[in-house]
Short mmCIF file of C-alpha atoms in Angstrom, two decimals:
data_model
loop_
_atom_site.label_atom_id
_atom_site.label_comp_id
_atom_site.label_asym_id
_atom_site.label_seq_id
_atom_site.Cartn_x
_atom_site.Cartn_y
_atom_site.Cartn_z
CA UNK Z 1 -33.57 23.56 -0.83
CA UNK Z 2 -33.21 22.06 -4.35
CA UNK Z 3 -32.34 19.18 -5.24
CA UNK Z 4 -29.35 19.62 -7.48
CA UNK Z 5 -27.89 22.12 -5.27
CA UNK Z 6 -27.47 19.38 -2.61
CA UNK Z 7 -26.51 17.09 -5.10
CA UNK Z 8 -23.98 19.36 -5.59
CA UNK Z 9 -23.28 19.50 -2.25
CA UNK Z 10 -23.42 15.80 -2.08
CA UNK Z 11 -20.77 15.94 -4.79
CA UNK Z 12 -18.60 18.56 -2.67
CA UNK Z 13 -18.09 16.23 0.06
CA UNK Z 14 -17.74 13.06 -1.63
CA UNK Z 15 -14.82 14.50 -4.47
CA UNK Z 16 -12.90 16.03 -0.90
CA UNK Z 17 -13.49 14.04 1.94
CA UNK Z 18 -13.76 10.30 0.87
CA UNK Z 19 -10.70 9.31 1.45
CA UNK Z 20 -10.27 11.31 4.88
CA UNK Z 21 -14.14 9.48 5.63
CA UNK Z 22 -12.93 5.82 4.64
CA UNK Z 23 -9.64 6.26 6.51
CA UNK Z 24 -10.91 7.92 10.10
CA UNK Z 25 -13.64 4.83 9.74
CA UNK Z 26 -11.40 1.88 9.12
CA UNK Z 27 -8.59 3.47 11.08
CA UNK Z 28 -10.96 2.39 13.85
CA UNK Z 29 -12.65 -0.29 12.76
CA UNK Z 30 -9.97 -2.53 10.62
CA UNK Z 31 -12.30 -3.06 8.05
CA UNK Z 32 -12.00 -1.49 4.84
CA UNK Z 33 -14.88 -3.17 3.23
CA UNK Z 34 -17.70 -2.57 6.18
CA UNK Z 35 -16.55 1.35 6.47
CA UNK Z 36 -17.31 1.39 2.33
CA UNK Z 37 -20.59 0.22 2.75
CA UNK Z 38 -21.27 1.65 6.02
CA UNK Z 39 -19.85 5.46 3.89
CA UNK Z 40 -22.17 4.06 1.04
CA UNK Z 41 -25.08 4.02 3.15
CA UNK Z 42 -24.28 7.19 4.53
CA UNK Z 43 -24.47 9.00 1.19
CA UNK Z 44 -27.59 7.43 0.21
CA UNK Z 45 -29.36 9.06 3.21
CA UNK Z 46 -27.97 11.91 2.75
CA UNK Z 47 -29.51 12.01 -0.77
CA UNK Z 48 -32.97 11.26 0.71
CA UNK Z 49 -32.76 13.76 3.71
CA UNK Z 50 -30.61 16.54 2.75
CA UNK Z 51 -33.18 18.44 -0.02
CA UNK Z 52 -35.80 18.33 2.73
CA UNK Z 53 -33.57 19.39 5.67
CA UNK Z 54 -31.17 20.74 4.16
CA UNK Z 55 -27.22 20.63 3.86
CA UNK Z 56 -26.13 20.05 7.39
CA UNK Z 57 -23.33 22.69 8.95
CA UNK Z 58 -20.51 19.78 8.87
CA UNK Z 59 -22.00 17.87 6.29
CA UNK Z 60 -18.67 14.83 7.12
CA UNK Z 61 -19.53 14.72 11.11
CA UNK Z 62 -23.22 14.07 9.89
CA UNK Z 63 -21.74 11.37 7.12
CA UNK Z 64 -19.86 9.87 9.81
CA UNK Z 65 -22.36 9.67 12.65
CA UNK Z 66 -25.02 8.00 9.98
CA UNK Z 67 -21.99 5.46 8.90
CA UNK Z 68 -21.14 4.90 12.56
CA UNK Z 69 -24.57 4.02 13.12
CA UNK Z 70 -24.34 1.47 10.24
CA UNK Z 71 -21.26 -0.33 11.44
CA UNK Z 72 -22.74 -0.63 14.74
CA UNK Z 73 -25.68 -2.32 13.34
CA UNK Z 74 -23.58 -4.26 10.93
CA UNK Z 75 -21.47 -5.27 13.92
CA UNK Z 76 -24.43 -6.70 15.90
CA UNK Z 77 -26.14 -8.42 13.78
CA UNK Z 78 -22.76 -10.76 13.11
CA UNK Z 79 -23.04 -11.23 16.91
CA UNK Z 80 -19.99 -9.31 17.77
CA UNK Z 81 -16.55 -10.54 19.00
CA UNK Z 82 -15.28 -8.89 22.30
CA UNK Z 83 -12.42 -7.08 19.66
CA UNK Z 84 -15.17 -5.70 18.04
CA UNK Z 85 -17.40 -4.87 21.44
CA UNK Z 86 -14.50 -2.57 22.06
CA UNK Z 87 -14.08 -0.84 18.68
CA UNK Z 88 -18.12 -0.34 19.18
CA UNK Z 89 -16.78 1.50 22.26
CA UNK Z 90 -14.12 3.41 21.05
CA UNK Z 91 -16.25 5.17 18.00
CA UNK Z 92 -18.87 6.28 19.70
CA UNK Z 93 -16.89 7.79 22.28
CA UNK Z 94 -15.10 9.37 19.23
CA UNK Z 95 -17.88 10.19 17.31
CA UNK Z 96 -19.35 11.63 20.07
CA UNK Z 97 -16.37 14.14 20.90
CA UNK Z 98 -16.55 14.78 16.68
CA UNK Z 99 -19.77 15.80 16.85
CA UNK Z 100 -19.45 17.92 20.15
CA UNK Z 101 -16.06 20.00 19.76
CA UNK Z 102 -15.93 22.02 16.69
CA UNK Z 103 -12.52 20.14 15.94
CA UNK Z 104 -12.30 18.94 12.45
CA UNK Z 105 -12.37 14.72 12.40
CA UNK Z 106 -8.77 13.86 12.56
CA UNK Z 107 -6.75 12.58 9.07
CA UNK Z 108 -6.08 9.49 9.17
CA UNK Z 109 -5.52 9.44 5.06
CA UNK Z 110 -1.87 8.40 5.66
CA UNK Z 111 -2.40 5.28 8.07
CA UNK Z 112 -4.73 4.00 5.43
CA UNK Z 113 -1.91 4.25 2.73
CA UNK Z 114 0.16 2.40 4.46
CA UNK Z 115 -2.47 -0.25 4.99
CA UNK Z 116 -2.40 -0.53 1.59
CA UNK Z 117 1.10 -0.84 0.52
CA UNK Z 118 1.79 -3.19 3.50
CA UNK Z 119 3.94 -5.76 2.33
CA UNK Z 120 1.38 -8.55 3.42
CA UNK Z 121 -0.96 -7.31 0.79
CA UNK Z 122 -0.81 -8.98 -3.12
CA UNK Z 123 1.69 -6.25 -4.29
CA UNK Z 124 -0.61 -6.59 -7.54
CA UNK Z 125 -3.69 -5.34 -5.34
CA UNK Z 126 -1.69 -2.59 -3.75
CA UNK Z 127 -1.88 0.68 -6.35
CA UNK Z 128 -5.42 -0.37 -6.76
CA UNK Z 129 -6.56 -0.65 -3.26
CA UNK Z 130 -4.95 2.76 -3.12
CA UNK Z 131 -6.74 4.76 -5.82
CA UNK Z 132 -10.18 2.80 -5.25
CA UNK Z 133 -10.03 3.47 -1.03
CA UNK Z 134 -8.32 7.21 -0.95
CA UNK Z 135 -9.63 8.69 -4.17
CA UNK Z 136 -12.94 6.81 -4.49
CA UNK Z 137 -11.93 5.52 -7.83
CA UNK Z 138 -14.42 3.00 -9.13
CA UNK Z 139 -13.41 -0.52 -9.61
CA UNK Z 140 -14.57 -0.86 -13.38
CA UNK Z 141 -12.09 2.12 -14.19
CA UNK Z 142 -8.79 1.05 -12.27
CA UNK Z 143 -9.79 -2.75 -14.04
CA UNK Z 144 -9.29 -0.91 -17.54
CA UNK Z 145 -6.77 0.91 -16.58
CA UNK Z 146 -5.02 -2.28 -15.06
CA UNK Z 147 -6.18 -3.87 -18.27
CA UNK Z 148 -7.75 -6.91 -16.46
CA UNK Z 149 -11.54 -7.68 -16.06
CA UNK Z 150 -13.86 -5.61 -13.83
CA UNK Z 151 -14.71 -8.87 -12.13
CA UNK Z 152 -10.99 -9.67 -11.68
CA UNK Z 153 -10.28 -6.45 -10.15
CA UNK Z 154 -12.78 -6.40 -8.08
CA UNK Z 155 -12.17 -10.42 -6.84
CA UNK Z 156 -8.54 -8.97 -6.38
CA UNK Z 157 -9.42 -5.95 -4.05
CA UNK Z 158 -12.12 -7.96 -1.96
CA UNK Z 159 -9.45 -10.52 -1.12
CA UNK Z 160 -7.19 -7.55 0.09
CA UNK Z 161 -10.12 -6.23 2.18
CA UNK Z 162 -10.55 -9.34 3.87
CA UNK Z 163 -6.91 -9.73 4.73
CA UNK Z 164 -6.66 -6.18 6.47
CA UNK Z 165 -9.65 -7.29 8.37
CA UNK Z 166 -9.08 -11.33 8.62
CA UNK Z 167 -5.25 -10.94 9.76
CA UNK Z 168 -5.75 -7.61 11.73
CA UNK Z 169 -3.04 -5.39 9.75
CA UNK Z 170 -2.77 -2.08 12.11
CA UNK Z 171 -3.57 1.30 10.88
CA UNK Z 172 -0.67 2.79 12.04
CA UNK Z 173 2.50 4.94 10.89
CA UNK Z 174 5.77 2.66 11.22
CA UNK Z 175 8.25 3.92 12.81
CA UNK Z 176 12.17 3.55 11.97
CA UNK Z 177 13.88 1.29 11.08
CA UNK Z 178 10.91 -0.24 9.74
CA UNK Z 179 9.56 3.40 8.23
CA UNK Z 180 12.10 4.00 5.74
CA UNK Z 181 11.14 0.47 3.39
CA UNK Z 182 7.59 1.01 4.17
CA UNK Z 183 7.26 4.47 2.50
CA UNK Z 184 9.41 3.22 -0.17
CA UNK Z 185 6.60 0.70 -0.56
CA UNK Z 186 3.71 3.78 -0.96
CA UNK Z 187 5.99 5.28 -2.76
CA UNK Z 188 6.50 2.83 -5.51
CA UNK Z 189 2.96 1.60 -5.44
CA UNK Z 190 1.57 5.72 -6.02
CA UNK Z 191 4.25 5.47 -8.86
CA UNK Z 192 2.95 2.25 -9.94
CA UNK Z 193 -0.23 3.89 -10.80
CA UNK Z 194 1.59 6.43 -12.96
CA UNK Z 195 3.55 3.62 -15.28
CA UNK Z 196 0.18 1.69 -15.04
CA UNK Z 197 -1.02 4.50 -17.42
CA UNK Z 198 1.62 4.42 -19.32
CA UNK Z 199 1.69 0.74 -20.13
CA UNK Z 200 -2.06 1.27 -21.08
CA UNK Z 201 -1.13 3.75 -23.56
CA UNK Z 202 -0.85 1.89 -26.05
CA UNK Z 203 -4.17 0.89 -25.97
CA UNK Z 204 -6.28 4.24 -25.28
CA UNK Z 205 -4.56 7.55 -24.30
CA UNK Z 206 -7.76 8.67 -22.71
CA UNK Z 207 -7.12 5.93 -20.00
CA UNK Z 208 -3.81 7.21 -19.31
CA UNK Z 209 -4.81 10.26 -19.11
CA UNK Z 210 -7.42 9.46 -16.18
CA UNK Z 211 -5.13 7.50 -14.65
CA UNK Z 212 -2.06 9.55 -14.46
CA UNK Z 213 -4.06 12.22 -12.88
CA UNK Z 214 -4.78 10.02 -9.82
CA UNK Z 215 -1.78 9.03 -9.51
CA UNK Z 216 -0.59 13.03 -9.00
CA UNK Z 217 -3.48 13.24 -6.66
CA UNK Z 218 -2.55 10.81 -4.58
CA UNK Z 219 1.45 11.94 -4.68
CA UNK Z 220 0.01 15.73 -3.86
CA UNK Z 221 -1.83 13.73 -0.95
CA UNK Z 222 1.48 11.89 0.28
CA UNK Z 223 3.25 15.38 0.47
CA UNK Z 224 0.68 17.20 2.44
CA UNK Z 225 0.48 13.60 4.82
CA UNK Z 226 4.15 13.96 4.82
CA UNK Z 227 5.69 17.04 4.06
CA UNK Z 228 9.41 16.18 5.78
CA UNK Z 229 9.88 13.27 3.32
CA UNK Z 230 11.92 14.43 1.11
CA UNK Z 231 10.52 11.23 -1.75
CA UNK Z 232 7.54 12.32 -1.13
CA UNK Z 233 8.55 15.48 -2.94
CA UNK Z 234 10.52 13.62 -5.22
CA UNK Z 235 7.94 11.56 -6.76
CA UNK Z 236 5.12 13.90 -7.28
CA UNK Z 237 8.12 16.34 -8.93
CA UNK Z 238 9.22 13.42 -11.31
CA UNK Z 239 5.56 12.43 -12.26
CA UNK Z 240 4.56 16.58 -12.74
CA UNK Z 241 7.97 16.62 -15.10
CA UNK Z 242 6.34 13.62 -17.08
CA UNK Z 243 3.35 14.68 -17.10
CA UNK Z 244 3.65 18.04 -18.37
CA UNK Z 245 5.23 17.33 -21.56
CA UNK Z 246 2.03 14.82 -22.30
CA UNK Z 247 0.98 16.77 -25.58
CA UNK Z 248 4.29 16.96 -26.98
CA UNK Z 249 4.78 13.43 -27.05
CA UNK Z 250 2.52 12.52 -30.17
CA UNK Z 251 3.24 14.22 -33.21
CA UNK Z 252 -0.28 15.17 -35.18
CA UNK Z 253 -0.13 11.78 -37.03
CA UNK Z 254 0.63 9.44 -34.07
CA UNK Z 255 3.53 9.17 -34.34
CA UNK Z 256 6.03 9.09 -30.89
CA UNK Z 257 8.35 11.94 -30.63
CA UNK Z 258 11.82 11.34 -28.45
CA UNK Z 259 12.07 13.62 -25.65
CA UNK Z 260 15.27 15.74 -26.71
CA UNK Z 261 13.15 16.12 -29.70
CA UNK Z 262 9.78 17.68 -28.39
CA UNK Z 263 8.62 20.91 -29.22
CA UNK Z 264 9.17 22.30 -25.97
CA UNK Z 265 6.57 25.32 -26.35
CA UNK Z 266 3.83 22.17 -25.80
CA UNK Z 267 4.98 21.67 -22.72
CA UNK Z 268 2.90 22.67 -19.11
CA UNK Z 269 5.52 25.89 -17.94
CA UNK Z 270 2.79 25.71 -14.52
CA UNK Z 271 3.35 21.56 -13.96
CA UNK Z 272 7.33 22.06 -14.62
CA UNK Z 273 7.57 25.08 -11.97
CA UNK Z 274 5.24 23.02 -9.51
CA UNK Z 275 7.84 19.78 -9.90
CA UNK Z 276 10.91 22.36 -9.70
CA UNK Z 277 9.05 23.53 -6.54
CA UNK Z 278 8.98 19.72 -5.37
CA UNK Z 279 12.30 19.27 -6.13
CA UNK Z 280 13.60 22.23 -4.45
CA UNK Z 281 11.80 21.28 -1.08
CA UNK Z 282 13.04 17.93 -1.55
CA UNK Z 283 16.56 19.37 -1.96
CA UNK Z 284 16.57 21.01 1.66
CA UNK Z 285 16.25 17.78 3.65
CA UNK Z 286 19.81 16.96 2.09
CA UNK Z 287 18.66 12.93 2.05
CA UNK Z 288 18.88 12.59 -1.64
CA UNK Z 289 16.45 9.21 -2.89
CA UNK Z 290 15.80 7.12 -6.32
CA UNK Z 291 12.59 9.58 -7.08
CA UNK Z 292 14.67 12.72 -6.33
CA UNK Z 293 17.52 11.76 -8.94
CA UNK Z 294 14.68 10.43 -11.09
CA UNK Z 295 12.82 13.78 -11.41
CA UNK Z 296 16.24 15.92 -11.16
CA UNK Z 297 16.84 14.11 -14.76
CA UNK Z 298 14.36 15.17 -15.95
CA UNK Z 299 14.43 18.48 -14.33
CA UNK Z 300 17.85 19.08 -16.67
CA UNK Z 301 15.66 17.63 -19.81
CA UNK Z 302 12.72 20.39 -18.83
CA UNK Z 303 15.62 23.20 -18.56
CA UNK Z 304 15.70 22.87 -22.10
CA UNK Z 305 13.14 24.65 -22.64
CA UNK Z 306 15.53 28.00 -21.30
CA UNK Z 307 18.70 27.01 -22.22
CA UNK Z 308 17.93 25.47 -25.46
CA UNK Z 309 20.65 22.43 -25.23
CA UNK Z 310 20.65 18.83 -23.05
CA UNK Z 311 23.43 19.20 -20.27
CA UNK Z 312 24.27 15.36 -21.10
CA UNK Z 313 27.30 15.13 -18.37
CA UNK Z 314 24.54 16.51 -15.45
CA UNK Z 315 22.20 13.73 -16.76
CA UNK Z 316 25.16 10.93 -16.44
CA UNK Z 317 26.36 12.12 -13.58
CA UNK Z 318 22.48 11.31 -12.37
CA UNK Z 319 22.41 8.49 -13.55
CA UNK Z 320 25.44 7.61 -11.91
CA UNK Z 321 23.95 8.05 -8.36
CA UNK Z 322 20.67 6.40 -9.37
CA UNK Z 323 22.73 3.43 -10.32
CA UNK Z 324 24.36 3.55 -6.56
CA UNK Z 325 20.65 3.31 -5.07
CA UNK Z 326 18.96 1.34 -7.68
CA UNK Z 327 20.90 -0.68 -9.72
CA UNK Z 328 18.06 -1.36 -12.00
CA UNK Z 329 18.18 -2.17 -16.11
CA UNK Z 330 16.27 0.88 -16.99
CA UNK Z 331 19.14 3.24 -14.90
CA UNK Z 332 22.03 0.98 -16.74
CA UNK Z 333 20.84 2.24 -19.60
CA UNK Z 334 19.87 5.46 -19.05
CA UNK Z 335 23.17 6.13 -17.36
CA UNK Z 336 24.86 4.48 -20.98
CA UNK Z 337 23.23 6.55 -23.28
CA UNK Z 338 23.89 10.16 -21.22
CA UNK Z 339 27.80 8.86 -21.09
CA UNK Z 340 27.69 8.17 -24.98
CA UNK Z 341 25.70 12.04 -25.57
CA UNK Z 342 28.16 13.54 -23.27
CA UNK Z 343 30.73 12.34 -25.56
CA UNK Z 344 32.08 9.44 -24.09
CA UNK Z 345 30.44 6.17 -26.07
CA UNK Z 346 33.06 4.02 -25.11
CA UNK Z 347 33.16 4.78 -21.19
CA UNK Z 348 29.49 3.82 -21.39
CA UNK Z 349 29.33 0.86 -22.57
CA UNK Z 350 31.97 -0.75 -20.88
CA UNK Z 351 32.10 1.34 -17.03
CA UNK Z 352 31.04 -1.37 -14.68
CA UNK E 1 -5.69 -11.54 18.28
CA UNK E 2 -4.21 -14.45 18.17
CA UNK E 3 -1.78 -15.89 15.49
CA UNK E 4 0.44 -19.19 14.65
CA UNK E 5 3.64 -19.15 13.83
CA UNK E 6 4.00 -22.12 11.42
CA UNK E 7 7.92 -23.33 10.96
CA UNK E 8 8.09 -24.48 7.73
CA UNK E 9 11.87 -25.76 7.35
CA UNK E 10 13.97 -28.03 4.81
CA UNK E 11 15.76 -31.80 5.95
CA UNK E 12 18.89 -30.93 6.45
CA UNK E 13 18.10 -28.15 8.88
CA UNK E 14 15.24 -30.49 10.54
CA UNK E 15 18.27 -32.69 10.98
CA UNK E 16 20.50 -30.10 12.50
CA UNK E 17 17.60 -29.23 15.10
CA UNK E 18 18.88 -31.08 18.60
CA UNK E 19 22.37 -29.44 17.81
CA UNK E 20 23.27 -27.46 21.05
CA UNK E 21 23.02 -24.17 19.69
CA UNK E 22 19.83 -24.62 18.51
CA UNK E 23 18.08 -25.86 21.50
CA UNK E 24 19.99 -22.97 23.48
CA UNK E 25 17.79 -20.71 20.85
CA UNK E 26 14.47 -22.00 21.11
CA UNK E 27 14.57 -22.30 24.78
CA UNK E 28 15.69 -18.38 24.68
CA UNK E 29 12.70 -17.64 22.67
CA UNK E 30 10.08 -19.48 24.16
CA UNK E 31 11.54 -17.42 27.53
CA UNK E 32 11.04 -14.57 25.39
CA UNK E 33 7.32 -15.01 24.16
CA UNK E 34 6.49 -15.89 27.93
CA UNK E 35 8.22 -13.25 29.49
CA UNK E 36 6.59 -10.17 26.98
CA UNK E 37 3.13 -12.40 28.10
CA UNK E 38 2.48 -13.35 24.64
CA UNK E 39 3.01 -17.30 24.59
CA UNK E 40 -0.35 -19.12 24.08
CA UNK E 41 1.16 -22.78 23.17
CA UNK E 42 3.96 -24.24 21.02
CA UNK E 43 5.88 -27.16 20.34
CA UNK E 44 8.54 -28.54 18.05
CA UNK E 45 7.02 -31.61 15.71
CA UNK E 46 8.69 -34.75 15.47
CA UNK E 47 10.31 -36.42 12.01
CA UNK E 48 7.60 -35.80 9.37
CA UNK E 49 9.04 -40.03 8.61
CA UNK E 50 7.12 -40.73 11.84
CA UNK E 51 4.27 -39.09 10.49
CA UNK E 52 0.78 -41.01 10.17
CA UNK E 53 -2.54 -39.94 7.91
CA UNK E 54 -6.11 -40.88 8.74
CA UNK E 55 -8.78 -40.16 7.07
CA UNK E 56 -12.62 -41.36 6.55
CA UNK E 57 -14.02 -41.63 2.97
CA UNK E 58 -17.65 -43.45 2.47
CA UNK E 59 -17.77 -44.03 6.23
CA UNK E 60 -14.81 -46.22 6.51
CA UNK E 61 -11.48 -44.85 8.25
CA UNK E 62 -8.79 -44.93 6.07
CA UNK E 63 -4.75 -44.88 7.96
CA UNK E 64 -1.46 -44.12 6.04
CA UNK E 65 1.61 -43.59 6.96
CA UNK E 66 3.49 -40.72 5.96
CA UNK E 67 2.25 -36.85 6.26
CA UNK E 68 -0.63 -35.54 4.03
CA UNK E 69 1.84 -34.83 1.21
CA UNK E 70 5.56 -34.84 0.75
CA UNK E 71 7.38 -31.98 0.26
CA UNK E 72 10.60 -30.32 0.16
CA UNK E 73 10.14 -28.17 2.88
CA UNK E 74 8.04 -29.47 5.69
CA UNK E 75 6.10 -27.94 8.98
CA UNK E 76 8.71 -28.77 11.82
CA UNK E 77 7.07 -26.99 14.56
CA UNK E 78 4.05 -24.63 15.71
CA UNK E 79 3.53 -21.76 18.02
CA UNK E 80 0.29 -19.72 19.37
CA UNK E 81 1.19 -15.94 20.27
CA UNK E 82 -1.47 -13.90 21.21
CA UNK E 83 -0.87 -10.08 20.19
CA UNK E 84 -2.84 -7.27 19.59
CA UNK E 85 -2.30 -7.14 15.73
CA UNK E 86 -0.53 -8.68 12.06
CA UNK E 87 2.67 -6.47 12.39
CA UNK E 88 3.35 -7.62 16.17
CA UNK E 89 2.93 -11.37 15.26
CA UNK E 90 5.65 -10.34 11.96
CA UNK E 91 7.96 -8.88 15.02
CA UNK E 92 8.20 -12.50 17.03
CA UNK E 93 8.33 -14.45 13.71
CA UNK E 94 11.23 -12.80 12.53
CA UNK E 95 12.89 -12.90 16.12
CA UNK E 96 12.27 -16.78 15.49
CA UNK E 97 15.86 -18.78 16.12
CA UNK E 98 15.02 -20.71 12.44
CA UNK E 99 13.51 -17.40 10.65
CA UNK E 100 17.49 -17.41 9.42
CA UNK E 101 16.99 -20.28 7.32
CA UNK E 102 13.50 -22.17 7.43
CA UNK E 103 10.14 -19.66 6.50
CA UNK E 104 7.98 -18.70 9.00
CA UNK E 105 4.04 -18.52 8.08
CA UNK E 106 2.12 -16.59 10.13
CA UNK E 107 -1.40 -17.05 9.62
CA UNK E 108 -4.18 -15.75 12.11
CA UNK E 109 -6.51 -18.37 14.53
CA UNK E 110 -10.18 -18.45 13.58
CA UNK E 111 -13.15 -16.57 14.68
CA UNK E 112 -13.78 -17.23 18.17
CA UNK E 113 -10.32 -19.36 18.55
CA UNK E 114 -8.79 -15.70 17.97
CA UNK E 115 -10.03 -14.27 21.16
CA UNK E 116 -8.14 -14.03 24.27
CA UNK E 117 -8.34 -17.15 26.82
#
């Protein structure tokens, strides 16, 4: 076999299952950084060995038995604790039943977010923990992105490693009460690294660009992981309504154009009807949530598009329920300026 | 794995510690961690006034009185749980009687000191 067609191959697995590779390993092991390496080593013999023996028939179950093999070794040679005797244990018997059934290796993409948005982490370390562990994003990019040094960023995402490991935080789903905050958490940090981009804009709009289309990925991810959350939905359908009007926001000289004054025929038709799909699943759960009233705004901006006009008193009336939930600035003043369009200035500035 | 439950409170509720109520509570919990088979050790710590500091520099032993360094809030008490991971040990320190008004720092035991007795 050639060598850029397992390359390619190579390629295949690492752009679709790193994440779900990184997650099933420290899932077990509690150690983000060894299953990285371990995965890292994995790939490299894969590189050697594949364009002589070819592509294996489950090219992940042969990733995963090589990276097994790795942490084992890692683990003995750091003369290994009874905890991690037992892990030892555990994976083999779990990479051996991989290997054997013809079962696919079991998802364990959403345990891992929550790992990383656990509120013992550095909130600052949280969106990029996310993007470098579940999407395989390199360091040096989320440090530019985060406009801090690649040597920063990466200081700032070993220390988050070695907590997970160091203080044993479980890969595990909470459950409620505790489940509710917590996916607000992954929530916020997944919509963290959409606003990241934005911040960055300013300073190159191919960054944004790069960055905001992680930060879909990983909200697509979150609604697969969990598709009865109605946020879930939510989010991914407000960052899709953002995102789609991305060329219409620069005029051709650089110059910023207001939203209720884009050219609406540059906007993405396909990214508005996915969010309006979003939305609408998001709808049926009847728990309404700040991302839900966040992208139904700007689901009545995007309608614009049909109806030709801005149904200001919908918008206010939005804003009005985001207030309720989160009675942030940026909803004070969004909720202002739709009362004042709707034709009610004075009600807006001085409703409580 | 096992974790300590540092009790990091202010003066005035150090001073309010041998009211009744609150030695009802910490008996309760101590009950608690003992009866769920989690207690490794604990205690409360005495007036941080009847504190003393030693130290050695260049070989000679140096003794002061008064804790490392004065703060605000001081470490009024300790306790060793032994559970099987970080969010468990965040359960029993906010089911702490004093997680109402004093910080609780949870912080995990060391290498080997981590393993089960």
């Amino acid at each position: 076999m050639s060598e850029s067609v397992t390359h390619a191959a190579i390629e295949t697995v690492a752009q679709d299952s790193y994440g779900r590779l990184i997650a099933y390993l420290a899932a077990r092991s509690g150690d983000v950084a060894g299953a990285e390496d371990a995965l890292g080593d994995a790939f490299i013999a894969a590189l050697r060995r594949w364009p002589a023996e070819g592509v294996p028939e489950k090219p992940e179950a042969w990733l995963l038995h090589v990276a097994r093999n790795r942490m084992i070794d890692a683990a003995r040679r750091k003369q290994v604790q009874q905890k991690s005797e037992t892990f030892l244990q555990q994976i083999t018997e779990e990479a051996a039943s991989v290997a054997a059934t013809q079962e696919y290796f079991p998802d364990e993409r959403l345990k891992l977010l929550f790992v990383c948005a656990h509120p013992a982490i550095d909130p600052s370390a949280q969106t990029p923990l996310m993007l470098q562990t579940v999407l395989g994003v390199d360091a040096a990019r989320i440090a530019s992105a985060f406009l801090v040094s690649p040597a920063a960023m990466s200081q700032q995402l070993v220390r988050a490693k070695n907590k997970i490991r160091d203080a044993a935080i479980p890969f595990r789903v909470p459950v409620p009460p505790e489940l509710e905050e917590r996916v607000s958490f992954v929530l916020d940090a997944i919509y963290a690294a959409y606003t990241t981009g934005w911040e960055s804009l300013m300073e190159t709009a191919s960054t944004h660009h790069a960055l905001a289309s992680e930060a879909i990925a990983l909200g697509r991810t979150l609604t697969q992981l969990m598709p009865h959350e109605p946020e879930a939905h939510g989010l991914l359908a407000l960052m899709l309504h953002c995102e789609a009007r991305r060329e219409a926001r620069y005029a051709s000289d650089g110059d910023f154009v207001p939203l209720d004054r884009q050219d609406t025929a540059l906007w993405s038709q396909s990214m508005i009807d996915e969010a309006e799909t979003h939305l609408h699943s998001a709808a049926g759960f009847k728990r309404m949530g700040r991302y839900q009233l966040e992208a139904a705004i700007q689901s009545v901006h995007a309608s614009r598009a049909k109806t030709t006009h801005i149904d200001w008193k919908e918008i206010a009336l939005l804003y009005e329920g985001l207030v309720r939930i989160a009675p942030r600035i940026g909803s004070l003043v969004g909720r202002a300026v739709a009362i004042a369009q709707a034709g009610e200035p004075l009600t807006g500035i001085f409703c409580p | 794995m096992k974790y300590a439950l540092l009790v990091h409170q202010s003066q005035e509720h150090f001073d309010r510690r041998n009211d009744k109520a609150a030695v009802a509570a910490g008996r309760a919990y101590a009950e608690a961690l003992q009866a769920a088979g989690v207690f490794v050790a604990g205690a409360g710590l005495d007036s941080p006034r009847n504190a003393t500091t030693v130290s050695i520099r260049d070989g000679k032993r140096q003794v002061h009185d008064g804790p490392y360094a004065e703060t605000k809030e001081f470490l009024a008490g300790f306790g060793i749980i032994y559970v099987p991971n970080l969010d468990a040990a965040l359960e029993w320190a906010a089911r702490h009687p004093a997680a109402g008004f004093a910080s609780i720092e949870v912080r995990p035991l060391l290498g080997f000191g981590s393993a089960k007795a």
